[in-house]
Coordinates of C-alpha atoms and ligand atoms in Angstrom, one line a residue:
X1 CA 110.2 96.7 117.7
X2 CA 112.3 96.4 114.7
X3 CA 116.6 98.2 115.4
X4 CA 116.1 101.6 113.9
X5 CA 117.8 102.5 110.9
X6 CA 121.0 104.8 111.2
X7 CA 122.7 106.7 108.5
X8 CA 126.2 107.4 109.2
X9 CA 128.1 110.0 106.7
X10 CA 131.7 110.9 107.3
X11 CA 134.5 110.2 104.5
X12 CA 136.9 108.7 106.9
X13 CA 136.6 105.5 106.4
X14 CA 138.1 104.5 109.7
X15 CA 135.1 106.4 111.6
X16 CA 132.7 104.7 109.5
X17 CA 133.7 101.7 110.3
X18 CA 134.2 102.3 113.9
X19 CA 130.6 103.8 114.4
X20 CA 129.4 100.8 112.6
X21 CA 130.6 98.1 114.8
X22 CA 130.1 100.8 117.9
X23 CA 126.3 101.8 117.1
X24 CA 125.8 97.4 115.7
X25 CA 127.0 96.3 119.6
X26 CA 123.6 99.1 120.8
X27 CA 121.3 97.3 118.6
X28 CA 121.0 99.8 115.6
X29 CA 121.1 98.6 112.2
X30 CA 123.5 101.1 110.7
X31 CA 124.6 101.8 106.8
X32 CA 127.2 103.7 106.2
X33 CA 128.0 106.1 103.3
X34 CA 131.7 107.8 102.2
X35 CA 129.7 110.6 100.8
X36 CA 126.9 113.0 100.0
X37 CA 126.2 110.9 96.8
X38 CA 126.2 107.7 98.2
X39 CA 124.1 109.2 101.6
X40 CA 121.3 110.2 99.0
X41 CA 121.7 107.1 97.4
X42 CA 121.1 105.1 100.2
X43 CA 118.2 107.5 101.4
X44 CA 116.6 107.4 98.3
X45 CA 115.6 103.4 98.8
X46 CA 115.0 103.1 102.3
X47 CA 114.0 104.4 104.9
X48 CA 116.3 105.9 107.7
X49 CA 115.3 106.8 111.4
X50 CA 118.2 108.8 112.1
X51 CA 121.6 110.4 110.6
X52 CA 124.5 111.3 111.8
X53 CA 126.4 114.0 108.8
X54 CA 129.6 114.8 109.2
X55 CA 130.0 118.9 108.6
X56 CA 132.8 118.6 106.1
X57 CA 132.2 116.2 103.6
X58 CA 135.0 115.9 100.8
X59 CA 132.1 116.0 97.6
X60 CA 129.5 118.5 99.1
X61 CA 128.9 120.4 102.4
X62 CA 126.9 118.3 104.9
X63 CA 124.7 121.2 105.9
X64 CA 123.2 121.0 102.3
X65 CA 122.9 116.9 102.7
X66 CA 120.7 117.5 106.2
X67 CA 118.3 119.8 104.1
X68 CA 118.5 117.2 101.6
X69 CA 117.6 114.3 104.2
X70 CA 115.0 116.8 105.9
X71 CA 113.3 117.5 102.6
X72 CA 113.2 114.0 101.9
X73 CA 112.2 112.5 106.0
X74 CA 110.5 115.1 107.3
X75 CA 111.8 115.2 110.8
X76 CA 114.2 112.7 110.4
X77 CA 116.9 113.8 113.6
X78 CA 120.3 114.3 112.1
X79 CA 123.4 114.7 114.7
X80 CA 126.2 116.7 113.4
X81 CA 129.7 115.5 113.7
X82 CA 132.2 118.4 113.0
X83 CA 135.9 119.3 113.9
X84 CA 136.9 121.6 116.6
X85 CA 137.2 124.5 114.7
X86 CA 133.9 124.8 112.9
X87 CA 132.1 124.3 115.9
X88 CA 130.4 127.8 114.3
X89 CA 129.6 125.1 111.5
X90 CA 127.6 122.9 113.8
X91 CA 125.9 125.6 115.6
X92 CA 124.7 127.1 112.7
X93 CA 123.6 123.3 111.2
X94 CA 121.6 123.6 114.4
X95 CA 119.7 126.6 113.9
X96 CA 119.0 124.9 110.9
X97 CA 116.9 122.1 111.8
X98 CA 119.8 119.8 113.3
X99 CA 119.7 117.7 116.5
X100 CA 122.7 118.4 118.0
X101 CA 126.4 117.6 117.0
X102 CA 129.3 116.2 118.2
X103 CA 133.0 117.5 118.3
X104 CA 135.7 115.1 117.0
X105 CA 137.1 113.1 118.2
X106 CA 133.8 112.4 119.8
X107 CA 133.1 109.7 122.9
X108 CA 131.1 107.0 121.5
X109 CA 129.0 106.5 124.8
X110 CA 128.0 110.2 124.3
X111 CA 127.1 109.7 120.9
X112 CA 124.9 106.2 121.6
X113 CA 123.3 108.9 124.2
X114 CA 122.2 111.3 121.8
X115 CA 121.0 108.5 119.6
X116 CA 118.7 107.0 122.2
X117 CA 117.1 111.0 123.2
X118 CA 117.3 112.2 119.1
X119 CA 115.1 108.9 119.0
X120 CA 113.2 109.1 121.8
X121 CA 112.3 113.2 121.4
X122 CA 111.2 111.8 117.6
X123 CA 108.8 109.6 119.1
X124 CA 107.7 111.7 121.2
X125 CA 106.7 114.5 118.2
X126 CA 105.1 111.8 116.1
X127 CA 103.0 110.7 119.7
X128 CA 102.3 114.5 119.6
X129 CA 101.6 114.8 115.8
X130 CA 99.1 112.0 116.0
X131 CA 97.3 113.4 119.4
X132 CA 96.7 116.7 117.3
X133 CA 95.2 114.8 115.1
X134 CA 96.9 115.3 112.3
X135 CA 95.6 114.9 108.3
X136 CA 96.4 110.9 108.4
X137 CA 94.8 109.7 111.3
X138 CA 91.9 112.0 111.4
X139 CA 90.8 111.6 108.3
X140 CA 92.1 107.8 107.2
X141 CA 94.0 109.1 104.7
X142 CA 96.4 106.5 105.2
X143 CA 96.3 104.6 101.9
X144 CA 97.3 107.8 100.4
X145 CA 101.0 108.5 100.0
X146 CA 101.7 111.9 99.8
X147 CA 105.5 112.7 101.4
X148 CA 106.2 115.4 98.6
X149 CA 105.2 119.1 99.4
X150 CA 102.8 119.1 96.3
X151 CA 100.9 116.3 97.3
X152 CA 101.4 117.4 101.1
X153 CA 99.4 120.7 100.0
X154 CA 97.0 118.5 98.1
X155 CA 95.7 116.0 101.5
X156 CA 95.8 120.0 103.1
X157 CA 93.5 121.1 100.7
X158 CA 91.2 117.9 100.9
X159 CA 91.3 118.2 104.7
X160 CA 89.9 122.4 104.3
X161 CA 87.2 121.7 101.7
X162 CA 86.3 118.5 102.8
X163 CA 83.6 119.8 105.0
X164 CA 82.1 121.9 102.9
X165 CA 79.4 121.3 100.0
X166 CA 81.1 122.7 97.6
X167 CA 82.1 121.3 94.5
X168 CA 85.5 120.2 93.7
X169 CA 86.9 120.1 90.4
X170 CA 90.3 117.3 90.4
X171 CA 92.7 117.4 87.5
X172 CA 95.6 115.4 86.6
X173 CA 96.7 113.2 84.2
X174 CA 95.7 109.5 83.9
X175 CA 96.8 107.4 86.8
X176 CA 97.8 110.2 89.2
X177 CA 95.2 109.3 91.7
X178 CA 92.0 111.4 91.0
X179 CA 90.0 109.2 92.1
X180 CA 91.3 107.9 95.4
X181 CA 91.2 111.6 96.1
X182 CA 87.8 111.9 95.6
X183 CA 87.2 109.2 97.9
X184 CA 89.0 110.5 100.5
X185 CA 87.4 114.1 100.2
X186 CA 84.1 111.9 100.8
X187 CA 85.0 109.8 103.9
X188 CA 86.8 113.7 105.2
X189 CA 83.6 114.9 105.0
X190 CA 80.2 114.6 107.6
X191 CA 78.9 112.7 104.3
X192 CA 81.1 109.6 105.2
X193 CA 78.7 107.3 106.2
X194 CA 76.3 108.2 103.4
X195 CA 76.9 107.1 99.6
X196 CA 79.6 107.6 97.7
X197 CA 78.2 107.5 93.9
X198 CA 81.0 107.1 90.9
X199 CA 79.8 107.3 87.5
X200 CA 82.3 107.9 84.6
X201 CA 80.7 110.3 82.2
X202 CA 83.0 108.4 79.2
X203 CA 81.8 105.6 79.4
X204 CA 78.6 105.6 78.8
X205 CA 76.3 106.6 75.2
X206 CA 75.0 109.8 75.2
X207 CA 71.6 108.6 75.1
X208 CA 71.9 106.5 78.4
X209 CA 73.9 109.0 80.4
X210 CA 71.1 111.6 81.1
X211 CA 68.7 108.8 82.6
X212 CA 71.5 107.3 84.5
X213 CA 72.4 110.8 86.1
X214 CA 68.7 111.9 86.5
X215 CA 66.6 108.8 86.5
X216 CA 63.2 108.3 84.4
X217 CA 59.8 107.8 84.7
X218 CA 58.3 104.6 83.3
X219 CA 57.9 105.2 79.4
X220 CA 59.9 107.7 79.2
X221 CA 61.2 105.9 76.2
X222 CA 61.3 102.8 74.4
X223 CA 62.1 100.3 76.8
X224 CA 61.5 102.3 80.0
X225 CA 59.2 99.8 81.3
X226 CA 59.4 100.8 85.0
X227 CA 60.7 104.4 86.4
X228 CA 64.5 104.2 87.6
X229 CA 66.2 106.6 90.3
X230 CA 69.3 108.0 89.2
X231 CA 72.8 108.6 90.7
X232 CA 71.6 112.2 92.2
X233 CA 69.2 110.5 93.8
X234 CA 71.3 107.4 94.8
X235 CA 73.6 109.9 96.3
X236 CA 71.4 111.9 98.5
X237 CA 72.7 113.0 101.2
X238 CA 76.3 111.7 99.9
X239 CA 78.8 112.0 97.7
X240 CA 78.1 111.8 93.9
X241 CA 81.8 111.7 91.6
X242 CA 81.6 112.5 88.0
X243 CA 84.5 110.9 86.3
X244 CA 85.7 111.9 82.7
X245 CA 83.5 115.1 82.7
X246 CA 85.3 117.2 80.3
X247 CA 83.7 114.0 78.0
X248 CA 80.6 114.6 79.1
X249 CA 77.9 115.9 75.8
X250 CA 77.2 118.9 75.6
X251 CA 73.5 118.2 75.7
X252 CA 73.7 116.7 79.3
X253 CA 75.9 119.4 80.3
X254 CA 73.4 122.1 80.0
X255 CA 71.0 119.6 82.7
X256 CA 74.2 119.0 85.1
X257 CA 74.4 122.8 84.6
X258 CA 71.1 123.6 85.8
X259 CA 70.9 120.5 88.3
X260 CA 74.0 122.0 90.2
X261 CA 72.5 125.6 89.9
X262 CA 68.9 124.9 91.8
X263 CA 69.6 122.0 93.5
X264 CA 66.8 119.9 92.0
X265 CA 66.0 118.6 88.4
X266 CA 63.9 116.2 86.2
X267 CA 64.0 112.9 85.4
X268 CA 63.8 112.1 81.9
X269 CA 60.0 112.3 81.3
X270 CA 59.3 113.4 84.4
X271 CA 57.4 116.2 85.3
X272 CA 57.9 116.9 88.8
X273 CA 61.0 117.9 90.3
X274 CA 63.3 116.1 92.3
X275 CA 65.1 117.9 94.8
X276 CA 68.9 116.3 96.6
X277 CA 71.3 117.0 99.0
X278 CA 74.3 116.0 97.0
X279 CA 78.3 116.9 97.0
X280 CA 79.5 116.7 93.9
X281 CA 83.2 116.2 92.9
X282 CA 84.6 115.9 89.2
X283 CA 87.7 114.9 87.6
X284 CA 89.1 115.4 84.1
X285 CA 92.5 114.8 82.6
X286 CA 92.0 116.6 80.2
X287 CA 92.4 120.4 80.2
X288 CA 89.0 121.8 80.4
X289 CA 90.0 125.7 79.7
X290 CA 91.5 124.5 76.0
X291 CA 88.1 122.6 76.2
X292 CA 85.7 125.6 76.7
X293 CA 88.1 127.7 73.9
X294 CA 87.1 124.7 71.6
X295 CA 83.5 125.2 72.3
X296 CA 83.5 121.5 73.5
X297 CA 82.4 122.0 77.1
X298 CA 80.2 125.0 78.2
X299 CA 81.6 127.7 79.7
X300 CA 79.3 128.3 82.4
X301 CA 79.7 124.8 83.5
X302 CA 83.4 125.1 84.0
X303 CA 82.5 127.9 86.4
X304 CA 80.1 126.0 88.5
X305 CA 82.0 123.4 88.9
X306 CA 85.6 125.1 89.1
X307 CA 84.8 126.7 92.8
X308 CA 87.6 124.1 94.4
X309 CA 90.0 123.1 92.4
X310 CA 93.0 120.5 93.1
X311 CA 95.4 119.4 90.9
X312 CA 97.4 116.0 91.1
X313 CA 100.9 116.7 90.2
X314 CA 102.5 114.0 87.4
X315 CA 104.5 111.5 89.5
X316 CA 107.7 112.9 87.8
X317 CA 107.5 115.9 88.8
X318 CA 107.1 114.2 93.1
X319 CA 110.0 111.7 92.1
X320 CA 110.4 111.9 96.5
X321 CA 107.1 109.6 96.7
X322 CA 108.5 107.1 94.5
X323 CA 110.2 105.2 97.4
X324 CA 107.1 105.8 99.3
X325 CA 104.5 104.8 97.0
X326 CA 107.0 101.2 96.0
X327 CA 106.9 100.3 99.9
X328 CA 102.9 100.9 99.5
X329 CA 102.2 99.2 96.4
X330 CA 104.5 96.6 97.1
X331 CA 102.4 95.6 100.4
X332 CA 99.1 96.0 99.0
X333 CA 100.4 93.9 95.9
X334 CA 102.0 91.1 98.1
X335 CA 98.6 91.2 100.4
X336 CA 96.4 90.8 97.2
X337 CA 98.9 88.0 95.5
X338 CA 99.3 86.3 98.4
X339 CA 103.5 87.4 98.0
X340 CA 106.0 87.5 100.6
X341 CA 108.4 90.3 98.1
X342 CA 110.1 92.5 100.9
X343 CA 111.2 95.2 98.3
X344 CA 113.9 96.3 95.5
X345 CA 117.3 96.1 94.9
X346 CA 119.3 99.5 94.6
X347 CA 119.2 99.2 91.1
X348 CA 116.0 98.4 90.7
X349 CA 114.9 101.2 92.5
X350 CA 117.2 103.7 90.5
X351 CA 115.3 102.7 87.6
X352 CA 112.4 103.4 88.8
X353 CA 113.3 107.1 89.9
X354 CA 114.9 107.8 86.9
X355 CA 111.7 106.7 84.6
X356 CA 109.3 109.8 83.2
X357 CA 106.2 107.6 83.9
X358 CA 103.4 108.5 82.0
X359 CA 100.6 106.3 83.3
X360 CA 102.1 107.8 87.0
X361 CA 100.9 106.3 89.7
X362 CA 99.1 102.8 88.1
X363 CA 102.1 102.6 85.8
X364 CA 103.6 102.1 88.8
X365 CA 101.6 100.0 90.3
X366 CA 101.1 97.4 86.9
X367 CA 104.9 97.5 86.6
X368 CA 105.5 96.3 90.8
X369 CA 102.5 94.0 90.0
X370 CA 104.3 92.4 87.1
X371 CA 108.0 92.4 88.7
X372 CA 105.9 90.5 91.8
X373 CA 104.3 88.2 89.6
X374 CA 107.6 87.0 87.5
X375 CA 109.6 87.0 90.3
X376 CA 111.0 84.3 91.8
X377 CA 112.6 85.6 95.4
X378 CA 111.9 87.9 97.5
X379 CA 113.3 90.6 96.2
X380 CA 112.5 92.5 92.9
X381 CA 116.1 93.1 90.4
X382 CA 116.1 95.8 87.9
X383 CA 115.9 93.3 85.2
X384 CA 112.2 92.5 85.9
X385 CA 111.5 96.7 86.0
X386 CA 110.8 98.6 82.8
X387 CA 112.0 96.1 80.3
X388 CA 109.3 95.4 78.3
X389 CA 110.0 97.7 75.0
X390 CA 106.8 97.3 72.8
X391 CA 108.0 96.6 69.3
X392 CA 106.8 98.9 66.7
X393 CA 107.4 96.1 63.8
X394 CA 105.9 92.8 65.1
X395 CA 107.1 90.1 63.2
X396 CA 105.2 86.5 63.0
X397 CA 103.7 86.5 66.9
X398 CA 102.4 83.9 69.1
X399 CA 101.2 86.9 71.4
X400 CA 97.8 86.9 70.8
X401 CA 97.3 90.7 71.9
X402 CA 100.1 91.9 69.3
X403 CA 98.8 89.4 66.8
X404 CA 95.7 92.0 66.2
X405 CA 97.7 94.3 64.8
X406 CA 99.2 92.2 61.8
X407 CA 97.3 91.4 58.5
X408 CA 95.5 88.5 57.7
X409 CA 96.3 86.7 54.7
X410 CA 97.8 90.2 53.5
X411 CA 95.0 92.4 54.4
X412 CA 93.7 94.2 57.0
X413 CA 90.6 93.7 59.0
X414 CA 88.4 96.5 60.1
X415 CA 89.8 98.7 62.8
X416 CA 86.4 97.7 64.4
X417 CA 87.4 94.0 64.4
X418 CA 90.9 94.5 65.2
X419 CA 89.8 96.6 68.3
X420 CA 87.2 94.3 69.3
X421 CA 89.7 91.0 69.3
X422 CA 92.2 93.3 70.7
X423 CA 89.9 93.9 73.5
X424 CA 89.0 90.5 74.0
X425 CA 92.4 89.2 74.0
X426 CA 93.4 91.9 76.6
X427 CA 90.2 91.1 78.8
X428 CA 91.9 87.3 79.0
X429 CA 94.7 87.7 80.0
X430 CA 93.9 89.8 82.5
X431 CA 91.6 87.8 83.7
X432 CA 94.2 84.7 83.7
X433 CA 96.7 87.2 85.4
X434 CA 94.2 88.0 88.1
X435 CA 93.2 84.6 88.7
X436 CA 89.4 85.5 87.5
X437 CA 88.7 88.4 90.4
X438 CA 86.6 90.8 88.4
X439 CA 87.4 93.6 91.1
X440 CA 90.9 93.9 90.9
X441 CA 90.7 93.3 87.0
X442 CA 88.3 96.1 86.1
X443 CA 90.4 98.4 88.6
X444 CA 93.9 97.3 86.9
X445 CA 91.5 98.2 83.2
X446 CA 90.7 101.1 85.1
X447 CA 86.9 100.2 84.6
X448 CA 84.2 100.4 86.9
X449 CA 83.0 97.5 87.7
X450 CA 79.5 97.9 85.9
X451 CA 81.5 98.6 83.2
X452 CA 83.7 95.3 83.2
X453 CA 81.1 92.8 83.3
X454 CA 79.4 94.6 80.1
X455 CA 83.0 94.0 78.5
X456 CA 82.9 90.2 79.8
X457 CA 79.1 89.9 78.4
X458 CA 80.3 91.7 74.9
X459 CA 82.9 89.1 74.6
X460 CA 81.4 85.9 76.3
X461 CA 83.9 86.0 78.5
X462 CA 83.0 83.8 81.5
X463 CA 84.4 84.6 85.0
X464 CA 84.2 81.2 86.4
X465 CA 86.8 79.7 83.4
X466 CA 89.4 81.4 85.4
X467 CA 89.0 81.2 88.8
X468 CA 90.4 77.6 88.1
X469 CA 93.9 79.2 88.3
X470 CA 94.1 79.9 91.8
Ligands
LIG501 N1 99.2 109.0 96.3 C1 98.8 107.7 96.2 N2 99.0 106.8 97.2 C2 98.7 105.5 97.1 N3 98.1 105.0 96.0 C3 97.9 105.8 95.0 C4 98.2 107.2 95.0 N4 97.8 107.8 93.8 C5 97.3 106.8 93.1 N5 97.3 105.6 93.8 C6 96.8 104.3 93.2 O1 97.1 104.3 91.8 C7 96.0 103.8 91.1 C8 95.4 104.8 90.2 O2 94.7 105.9 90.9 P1 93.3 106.5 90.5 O3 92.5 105.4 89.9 O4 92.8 107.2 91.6 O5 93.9 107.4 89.3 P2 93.0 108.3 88.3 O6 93.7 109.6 88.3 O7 91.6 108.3 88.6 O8 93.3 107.6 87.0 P3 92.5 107.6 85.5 O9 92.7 109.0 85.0 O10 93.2 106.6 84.7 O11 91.1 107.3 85.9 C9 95.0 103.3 92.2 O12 95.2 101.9 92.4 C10 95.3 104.1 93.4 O13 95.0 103.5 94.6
LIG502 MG1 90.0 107.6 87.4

């Protein structure tokens, strides 16, 4: 078992540095901090088992740095330290949420005691948490970092519904994890161990879309040489997730509409019903309500399928999972690279807490995956975070992706050709930066995989040219 972690807050320096040297002899790994600023600091890029808050701290009152701490750890222990007369102080602190506290001058073998039962009682809770069952463990939500209350009331929400048949409706902006939570709402639900059936309603033509939902019967139309099932019917008795479906055509949407409504449809040409036992959850980024005033998606759709819905928070607005979601990403990262990176500098971190991220989540993730990738120890500085500024006025380029967007012998080439070598170019060096594995590629595109390999095909892109780099 690794020492556990000890915050220590007082703005005497002498105390500090005799509870460092007191609590380093029991075997804890202590850090120290002069201050509520610096305390946050420190909490704020790693992760502390315990604190001990002195009551009276010169730049804020240490009852308000426990909330902070609590709000941030839930159920981290925190021992007050206080003088003798605002014992009142301490008590109070206690009714509060603290462990117990200490009266200066203070005997350190009583406060290595309390350490070892604040510890011990804490291990005891999370034994207790995880006997009860709780969200994680029952229902493997465990790749999902959620230690902010919204995202807290999110897993609670997935963990209600997730039993149920009805539809959920996720929203959130690109990147903030809609369809992780999907997933999880399937393997929540008794449908776990049945099909979970993703198509993203963007990407495909109009034309194709309603036979892939629905199916066809052979002839249907040109080319229909032999009858296909659809995704309803791949995801009988599972879980079928419409990505992108505020982009879905109107035209299809009236046939979702009426597929949801009696439980059974037809398959283009068909003339028999089909009838499934299928959950359905959707996602959208965009915002379907301005959609529906826009005439762009039907009305009564967005009733049917609004019965649950959740909403995924932008990652600035949970800035407390940052931390979180680094130590995550950073281990799936390093497992995937093959990495040993152990985690960030202070600095490095800062950065990160203090950017507005607008891809959330797989920003995130692209920028740890880059910072892993160029570094060269094994730990991440704040120079390799966030630097890259895209310039707006590209002068002569080697960069073949920014190349695109200059003119050719003084004129410009079709948007359509510019987009298409643009594409290609990106698809590369991907590729190259993902030593050829399609899978992790098409998820860092944020492409189904179906979806990549028609990219690859369009561009002649062959897998097997980069797999040499590994
Ligand atoms: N709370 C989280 N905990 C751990 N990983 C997360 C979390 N949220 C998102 N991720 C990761 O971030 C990436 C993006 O998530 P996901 O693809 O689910 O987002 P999305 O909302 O569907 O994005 P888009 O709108 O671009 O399709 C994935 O690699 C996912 O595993
Ligand atoms: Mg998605």
């Amino acid at each position: 078992m690794p020492a556990a972690k000890i915050l220590v807050v007082d703005d005497d320096k002498n105390l500090l540095e005799l509870a460092k040297t007191r609590l380093t002899a029991s075997n804890y790994d202590v850090t120290v901090a002069l201050g509520y600023e610096e305390a946050l600091d420190a909490a704020k890029v790693q992760n502390f088992d315990l604190a001990i808050v002195d009551l009276r701290l010169a730049d804020e009152d240490g009852m308000t740095l426990m909330e902070k701490l609590h709000a941030l750890y839930p159920g981290i222990p925190v021992i007050i330290l206080t003088g003798h007369a605002s014992v009142e102080g301490a008590v109070e602190a206690m009714k509060r949420g603290a462990y117990t506290y200490l009266t200066k001058p203070f005997d350190p073998r009583e406060l290595v005691l309390q350490i070892g039962r604040a510890l011990e009682s804490c291990k005891l809770a999370t034994e207790n948490e995880r006997l009860r069952g709780l969200l994680k463990e029952k229902y493997d939500f465990a790749n999902i970092v959620a230690k902010s209350d919204s995202m807290q009331k999110v897993l609670e929400a997935v963990s209600r519904i997730a039993k149920t048949d009805s539809t959920v409706y996720i929203n959130g902006e690109s990147g903030t994890g809609k369809e992780l939570i999907a997933k999880a709402i399937h393997l929540a639900s008794d449908r776990k161990d049945e099909a979970f059936v993703a198509i993203n309603c963007a990407a495909i033509p109009e034309t194709l879309l309603e036979s892939e939902l629905f199916g066809h019967e052979k002839g249907a139309f040109t080319g229909a040489v032999k009858s296909t099932k659809g995704l309803f019917t791949q995801a009988n008795h599972g879980t079928l997730f419409l990505d992108e479906i505020g982009d879905m055509p109107l035209s299809i949407q009236v046939k979702l509409l009426r597929a949801l409504e009696e439980r059974q449809f037809y398959p283009v040409g068909g003339e028999k019903p089909v009838q499934v036992d299928v959950r359905v959850v959707v996602a959208t980024k965009k915002d379907l309500v301005e959609e529906v005033k826009k005439s762009s998606f039907r009305e009564d759709l967005f009733y049917r399928i609004h019965v649950i819905p959740i909403v995924l928070p932008p990652l600035k607005d949970r800035v407390e999972d940052i931390p979180y979601l680094v130590d995550h990403l950073l281990k799936k990262i390093c497992q995937q690279m093959k990495r040993d990176v152990k985690g960030l500098t202070p600095k490095a971190m800062e950065k990160l807490m203090q950017h507005d991220w607008p891809g959330n989540v797989r920003e995130l993730e692209n920028t740890l995956e880059f910072a892993v990738t160029m570094t060269q120890r094994d730990i991440i500085t704040d120079d390799l975070v966030l630097q890259t500024k895209i310039s707006t006025t590209p002068v002569h380029t080697e960069d073949p992706v920014q190349a695109q967007l200059l003119p050719v012998n003084g004129s410009f080439k079709t948007l359509k050709e510019a987009r298409s070598e643009f594409e290609k170019a990106y698809l590369v060096r991907l590729l190259r930066s993902c030593n050829g594995k399609a899978t992790r590629a098409a998820e860092i595109a944020g492409k189904y995989r179906a979806d990549f390999y028609d990219l690859l095909k369009k561009h002649d892109i062959k897998l097997a040219e980069f797999k040499r780099f590994n």
